[in-house]
Coordinates of C-alpha atoms and ligand atoms in Angstrom, one line a residue:
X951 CA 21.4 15.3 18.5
X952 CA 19.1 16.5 15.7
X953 CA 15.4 16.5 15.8
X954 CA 13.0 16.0 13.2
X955 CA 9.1 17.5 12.7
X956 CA 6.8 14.6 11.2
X957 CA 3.5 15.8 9.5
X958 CA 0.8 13.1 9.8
X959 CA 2.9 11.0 12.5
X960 CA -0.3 9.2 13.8
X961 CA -0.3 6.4 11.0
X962 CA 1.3 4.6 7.9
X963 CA 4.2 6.2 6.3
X964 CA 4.5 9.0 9.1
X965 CA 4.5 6.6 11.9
X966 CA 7.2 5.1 9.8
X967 CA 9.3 7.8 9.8
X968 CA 9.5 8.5 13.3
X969 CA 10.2 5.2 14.2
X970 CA 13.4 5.2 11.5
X971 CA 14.3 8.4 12.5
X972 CA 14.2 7.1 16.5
X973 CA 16.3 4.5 15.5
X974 CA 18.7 6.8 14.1
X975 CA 18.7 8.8 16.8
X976 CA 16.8 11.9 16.0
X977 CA 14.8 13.3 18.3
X978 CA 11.1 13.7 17.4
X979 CA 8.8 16.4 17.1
X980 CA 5.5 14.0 16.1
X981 CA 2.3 16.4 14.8
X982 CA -1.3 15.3 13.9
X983 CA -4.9 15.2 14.9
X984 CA -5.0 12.6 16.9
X985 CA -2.9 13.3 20.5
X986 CA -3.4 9.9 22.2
X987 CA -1.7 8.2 18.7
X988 CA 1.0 10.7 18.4
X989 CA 1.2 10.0 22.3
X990 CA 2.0 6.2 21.5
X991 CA 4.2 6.8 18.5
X992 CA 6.7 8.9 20.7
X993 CA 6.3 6.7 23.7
X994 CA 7.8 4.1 21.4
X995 CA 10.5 5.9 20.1
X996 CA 11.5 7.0 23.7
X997 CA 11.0 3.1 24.8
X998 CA 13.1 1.3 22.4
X999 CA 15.3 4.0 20.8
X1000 CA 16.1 6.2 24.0
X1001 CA 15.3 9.5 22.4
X1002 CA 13.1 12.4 23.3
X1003 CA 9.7 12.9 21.2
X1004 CA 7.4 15.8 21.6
X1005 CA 3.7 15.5 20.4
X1006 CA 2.5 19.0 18.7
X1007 CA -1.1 18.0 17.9
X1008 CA -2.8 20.0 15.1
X1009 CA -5.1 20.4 12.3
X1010 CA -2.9 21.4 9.2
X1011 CA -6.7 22.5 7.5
X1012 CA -6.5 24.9 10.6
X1013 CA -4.8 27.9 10.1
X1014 CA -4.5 28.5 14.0
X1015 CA -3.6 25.4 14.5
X1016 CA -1.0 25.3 11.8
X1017 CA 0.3 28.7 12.8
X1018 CA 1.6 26.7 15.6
X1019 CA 3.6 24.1 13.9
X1020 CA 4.8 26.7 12.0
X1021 CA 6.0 28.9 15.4
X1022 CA 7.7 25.8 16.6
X1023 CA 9.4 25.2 13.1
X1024 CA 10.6 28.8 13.5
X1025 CA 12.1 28.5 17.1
X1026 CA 16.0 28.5 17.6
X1027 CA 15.7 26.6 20.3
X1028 CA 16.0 23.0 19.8
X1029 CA 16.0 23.9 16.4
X1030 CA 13.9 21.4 13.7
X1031 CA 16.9 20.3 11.4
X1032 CA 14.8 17.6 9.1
X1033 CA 11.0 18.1 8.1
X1034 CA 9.2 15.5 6.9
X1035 CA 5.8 16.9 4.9
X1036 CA 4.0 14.1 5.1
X1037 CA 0.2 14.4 6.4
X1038 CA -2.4 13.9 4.0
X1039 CA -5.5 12.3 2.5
X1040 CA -7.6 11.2 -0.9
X1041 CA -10.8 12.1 -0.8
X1042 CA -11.8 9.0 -3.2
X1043 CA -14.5 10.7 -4.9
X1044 CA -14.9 12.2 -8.4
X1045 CA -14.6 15.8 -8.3
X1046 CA -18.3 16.8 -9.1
X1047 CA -19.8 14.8 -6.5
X1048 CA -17.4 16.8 -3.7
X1049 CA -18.0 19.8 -2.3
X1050 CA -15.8 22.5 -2.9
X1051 CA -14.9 23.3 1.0
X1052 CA -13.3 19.3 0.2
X1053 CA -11.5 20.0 -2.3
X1054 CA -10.1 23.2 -0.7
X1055 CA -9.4 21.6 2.2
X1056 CA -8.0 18.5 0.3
X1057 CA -5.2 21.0 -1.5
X1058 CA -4.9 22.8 2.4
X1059 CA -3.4 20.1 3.5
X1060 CA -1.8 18.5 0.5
X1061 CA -0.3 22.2 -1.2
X1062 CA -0.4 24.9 1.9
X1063 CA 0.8 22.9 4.4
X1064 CA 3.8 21.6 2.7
X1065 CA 4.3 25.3 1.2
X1066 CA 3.7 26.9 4.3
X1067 CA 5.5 25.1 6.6
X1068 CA 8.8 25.0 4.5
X1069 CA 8.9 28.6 4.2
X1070 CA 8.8 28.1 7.9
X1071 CA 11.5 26.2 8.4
X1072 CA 13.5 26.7 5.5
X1073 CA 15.7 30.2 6.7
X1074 CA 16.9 28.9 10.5
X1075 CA 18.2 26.0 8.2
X1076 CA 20.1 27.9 5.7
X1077 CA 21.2 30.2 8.7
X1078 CA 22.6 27.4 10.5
X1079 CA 24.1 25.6 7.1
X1080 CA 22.2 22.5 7.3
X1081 CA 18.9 21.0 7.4
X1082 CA 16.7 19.4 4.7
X1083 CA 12.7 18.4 3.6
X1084 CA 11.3 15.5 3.2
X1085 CA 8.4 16.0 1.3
X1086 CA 5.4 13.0 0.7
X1087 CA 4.8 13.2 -2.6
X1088 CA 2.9 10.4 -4.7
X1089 CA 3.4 8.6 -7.9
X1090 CA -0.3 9.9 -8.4
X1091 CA 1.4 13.0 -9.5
X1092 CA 3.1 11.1 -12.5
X1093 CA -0.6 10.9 -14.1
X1094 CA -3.9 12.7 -14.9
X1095 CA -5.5 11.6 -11.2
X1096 CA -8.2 14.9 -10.1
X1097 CA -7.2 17.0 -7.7
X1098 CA -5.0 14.5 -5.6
X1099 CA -2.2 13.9 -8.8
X1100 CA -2.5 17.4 -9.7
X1101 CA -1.7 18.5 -5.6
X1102 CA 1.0 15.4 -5.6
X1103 CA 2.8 16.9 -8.9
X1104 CA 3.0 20.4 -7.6
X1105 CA 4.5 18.5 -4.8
X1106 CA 7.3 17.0 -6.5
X1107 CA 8.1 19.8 -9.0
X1108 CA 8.0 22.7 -6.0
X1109 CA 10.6 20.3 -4.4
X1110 CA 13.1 19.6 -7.5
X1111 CA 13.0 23.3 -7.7
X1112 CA 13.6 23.7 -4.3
X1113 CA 17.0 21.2 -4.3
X1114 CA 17.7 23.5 -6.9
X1115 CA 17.7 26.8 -5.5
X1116 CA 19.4 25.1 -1.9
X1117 CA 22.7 24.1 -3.9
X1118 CA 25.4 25.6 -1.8
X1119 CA 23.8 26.2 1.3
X1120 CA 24.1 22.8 3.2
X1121 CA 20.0 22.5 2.7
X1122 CA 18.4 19.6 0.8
X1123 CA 15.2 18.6 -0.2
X1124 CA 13.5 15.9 -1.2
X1125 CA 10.8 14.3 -3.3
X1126 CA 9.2 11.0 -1.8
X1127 CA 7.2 9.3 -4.5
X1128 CA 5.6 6.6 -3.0
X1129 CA 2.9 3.4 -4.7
X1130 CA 0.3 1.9 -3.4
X1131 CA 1.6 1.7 0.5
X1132 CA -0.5 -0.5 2.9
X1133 CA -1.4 2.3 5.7
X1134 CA -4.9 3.8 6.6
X1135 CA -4.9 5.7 3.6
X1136 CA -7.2 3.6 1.1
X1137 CA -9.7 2.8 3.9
X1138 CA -10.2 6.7 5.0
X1139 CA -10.6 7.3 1.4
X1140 CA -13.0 4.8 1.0
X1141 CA -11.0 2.5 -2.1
X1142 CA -10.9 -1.2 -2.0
X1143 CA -7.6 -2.6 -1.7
X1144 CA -8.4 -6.0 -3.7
X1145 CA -8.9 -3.6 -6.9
X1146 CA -5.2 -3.2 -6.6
X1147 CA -2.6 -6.4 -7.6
X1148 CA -1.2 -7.5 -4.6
X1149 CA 2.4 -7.0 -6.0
X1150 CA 1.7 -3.2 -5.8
X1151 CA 1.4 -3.5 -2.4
X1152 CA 4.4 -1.6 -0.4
X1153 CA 5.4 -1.4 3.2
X1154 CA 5.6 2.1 5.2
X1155 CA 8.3 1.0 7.2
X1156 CA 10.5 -0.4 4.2
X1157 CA 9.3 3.4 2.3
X1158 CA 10.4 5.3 5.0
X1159 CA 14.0 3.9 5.7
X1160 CA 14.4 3.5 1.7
X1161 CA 13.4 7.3 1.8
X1162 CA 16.2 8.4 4.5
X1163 CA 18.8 6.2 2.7
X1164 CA 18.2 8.0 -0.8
X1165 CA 18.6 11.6 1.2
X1166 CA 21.6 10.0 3.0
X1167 CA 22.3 9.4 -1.1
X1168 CA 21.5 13.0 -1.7
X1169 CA 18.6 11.5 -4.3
X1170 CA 16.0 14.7 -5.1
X1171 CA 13.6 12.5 -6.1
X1172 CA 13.3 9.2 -4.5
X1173 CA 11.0 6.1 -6.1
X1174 CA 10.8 3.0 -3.7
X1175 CA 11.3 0.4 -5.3
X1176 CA 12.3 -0.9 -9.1
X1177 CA 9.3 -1.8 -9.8
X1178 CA 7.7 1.5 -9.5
X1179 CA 10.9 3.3 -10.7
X1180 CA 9.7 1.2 -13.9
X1181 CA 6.0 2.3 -13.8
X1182 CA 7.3 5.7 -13.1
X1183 CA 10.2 6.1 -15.7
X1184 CA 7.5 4.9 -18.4
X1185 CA 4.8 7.2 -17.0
X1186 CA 7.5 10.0 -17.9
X1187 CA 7.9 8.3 -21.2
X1188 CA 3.9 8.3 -22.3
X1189 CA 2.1 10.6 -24.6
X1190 CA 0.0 12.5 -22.4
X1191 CA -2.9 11.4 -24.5
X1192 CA -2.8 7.6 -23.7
X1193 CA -2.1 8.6 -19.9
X1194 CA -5.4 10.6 -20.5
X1195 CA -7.3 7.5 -21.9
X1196 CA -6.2 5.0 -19.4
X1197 CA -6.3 7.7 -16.6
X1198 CA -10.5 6.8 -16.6
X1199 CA -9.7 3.5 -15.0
X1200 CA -7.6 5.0 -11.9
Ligands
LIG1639 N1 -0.7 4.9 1.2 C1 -0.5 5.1 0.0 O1 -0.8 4.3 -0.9 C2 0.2 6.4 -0.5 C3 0.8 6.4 -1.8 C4 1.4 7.6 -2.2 C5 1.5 8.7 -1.3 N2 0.9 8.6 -0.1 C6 1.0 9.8 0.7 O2 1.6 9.5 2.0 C7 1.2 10.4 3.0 C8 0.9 9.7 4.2 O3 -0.3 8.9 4.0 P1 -0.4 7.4 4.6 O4 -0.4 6.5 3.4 O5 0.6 7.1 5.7 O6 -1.9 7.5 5.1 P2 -2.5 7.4 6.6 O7 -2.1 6.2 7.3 O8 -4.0 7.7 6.4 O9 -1.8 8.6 7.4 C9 -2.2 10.0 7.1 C10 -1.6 10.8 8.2 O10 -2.0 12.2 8.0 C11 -2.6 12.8 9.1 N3 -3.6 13.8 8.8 C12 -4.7 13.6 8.0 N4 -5.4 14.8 7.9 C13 -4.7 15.7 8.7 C14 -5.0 17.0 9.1 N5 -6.0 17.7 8.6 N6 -4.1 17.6 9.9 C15 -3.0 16.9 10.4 N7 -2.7 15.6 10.1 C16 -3.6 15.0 9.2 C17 -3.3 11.6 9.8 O11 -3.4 11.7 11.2 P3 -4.7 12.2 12.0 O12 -5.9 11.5 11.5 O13 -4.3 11.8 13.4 O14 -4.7 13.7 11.9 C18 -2.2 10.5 9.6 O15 -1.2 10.6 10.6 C19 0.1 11.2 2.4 O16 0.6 12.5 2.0 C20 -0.3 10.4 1.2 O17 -0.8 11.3 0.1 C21 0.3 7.5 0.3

């Protein structure tokens, strides 16, 4: 049986993944902040899908704490075969009016987590000739959007050129570009959700499975839905200039 390491497990789209990859019969390494969360995601998993899930809790801002995820990523024992980068948050605030230990601490866990923790786990995978990363991206990335597209883009681009450089060994990764997904994620950032048309709206649990069908596919990026495969295709197609001008209104 393989297992899997979740990032930001407690909620939304991590929460999501853990229970798809329960149902197909991964075991379950689940890490956040919050322990008694985690502690119900993987009772869950164990419950309904019979597998075994650990809770690893931890501060990714934390470099202690991260130094441990990073250990168990590492270990040969029960080896980690699929990482899922997901943990993260918006700060919803125009970069002059945060301080700068937030916006550090914003690209901590957005950039050196996901950096860090794939360098982790990246050589026991291409020792053992399989493995891949999942990482959470955003379609924030696609557009001028502060410090949160900027991290996002970084995201996706260190993960195409990632795939690249894996061809051959048995080692994928993966881009997850995710829209507007209803989760905790607008709330601890502070935005109102009735600025955004209800058709934007996703689901994490419809994101997540989409997400492990289009690895399954051997996708390097992976856009749920048409709609936003639309939005994004045409982002790609848009003089940076008019993405500029209309980026005022994100
Ligand atoms: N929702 C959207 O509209 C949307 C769209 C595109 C991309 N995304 C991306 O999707 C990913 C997941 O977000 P979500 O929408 O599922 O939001 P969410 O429900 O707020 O979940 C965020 C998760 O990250 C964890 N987390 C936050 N800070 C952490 C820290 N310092 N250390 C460890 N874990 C931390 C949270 O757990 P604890 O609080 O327990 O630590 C929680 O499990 C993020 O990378 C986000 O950028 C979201």
């Amino acid at each position: 049986m393989s297992t899997a390491l979740i990032t930001g497990a407690s909620s939304g789209i991590g929460a999501a993944f853990a229970a798809a990859l329960a149902a197909r019969k991964h075991d379950l390494v689940l890490v956040a902040r919050d322990e008694q969360r985690l502690a119900a995601v993987a009772q869950a998993a164990t419950e309904q899908h019979g597998v075994a899930a650990d809770v690893l809790p931890a501060d990714l801002i934390d470099p202690i704490a991260r130094g441990r995820v990073e250990e168990r990523l590492r270990a040969s024992e029960k080896p980690i075969d699929l990482l899922v980068n997901n943990a993260g948050f918006a700060l919803g605030k125009r970069f002059a009016r945060t301080t700068v230990d937030e916006q550090e601490q914003l690209l901590d866990i957005l950039v050196r987590a996901v950096l860090r923790l794939t360098h982790a786990a990246l050589p026991g995978m291409i020792e053992r000739g399989h493995g891949a990363i999942v990482n959470v991206s955003s379609i924030a990335g696609e557009v001028p959007y502060g410090t949160y597209g900027a991290a996002k883009a970084w995201v996706t681009s260190f993960s195409e050129g990632l795939a690249a450089e894996l061809r051959g060994t048995g080692v994928r990764a993966m881009a997850l570009l995710p829209g507007f997904t209803r989760t905790e994620f607008q709330s601890r950032a502070g935005v109102r959700r009735s600025a955004i048309p209800s058709f934007l709206w996703l689901d994490p649990a419809r994101v997540a499975e989409g997400a492990l069908r289009d690895l399954d596919r051997g996708r390097v990026v992976s856009v749920p839905t048409t709609r936003y495969r639309v939005l994004t295709a045409a982002a790609r197609l848009t003089p940076r200039a008019v993405l500029r001008a209309s980026a005022r209104r994100f």
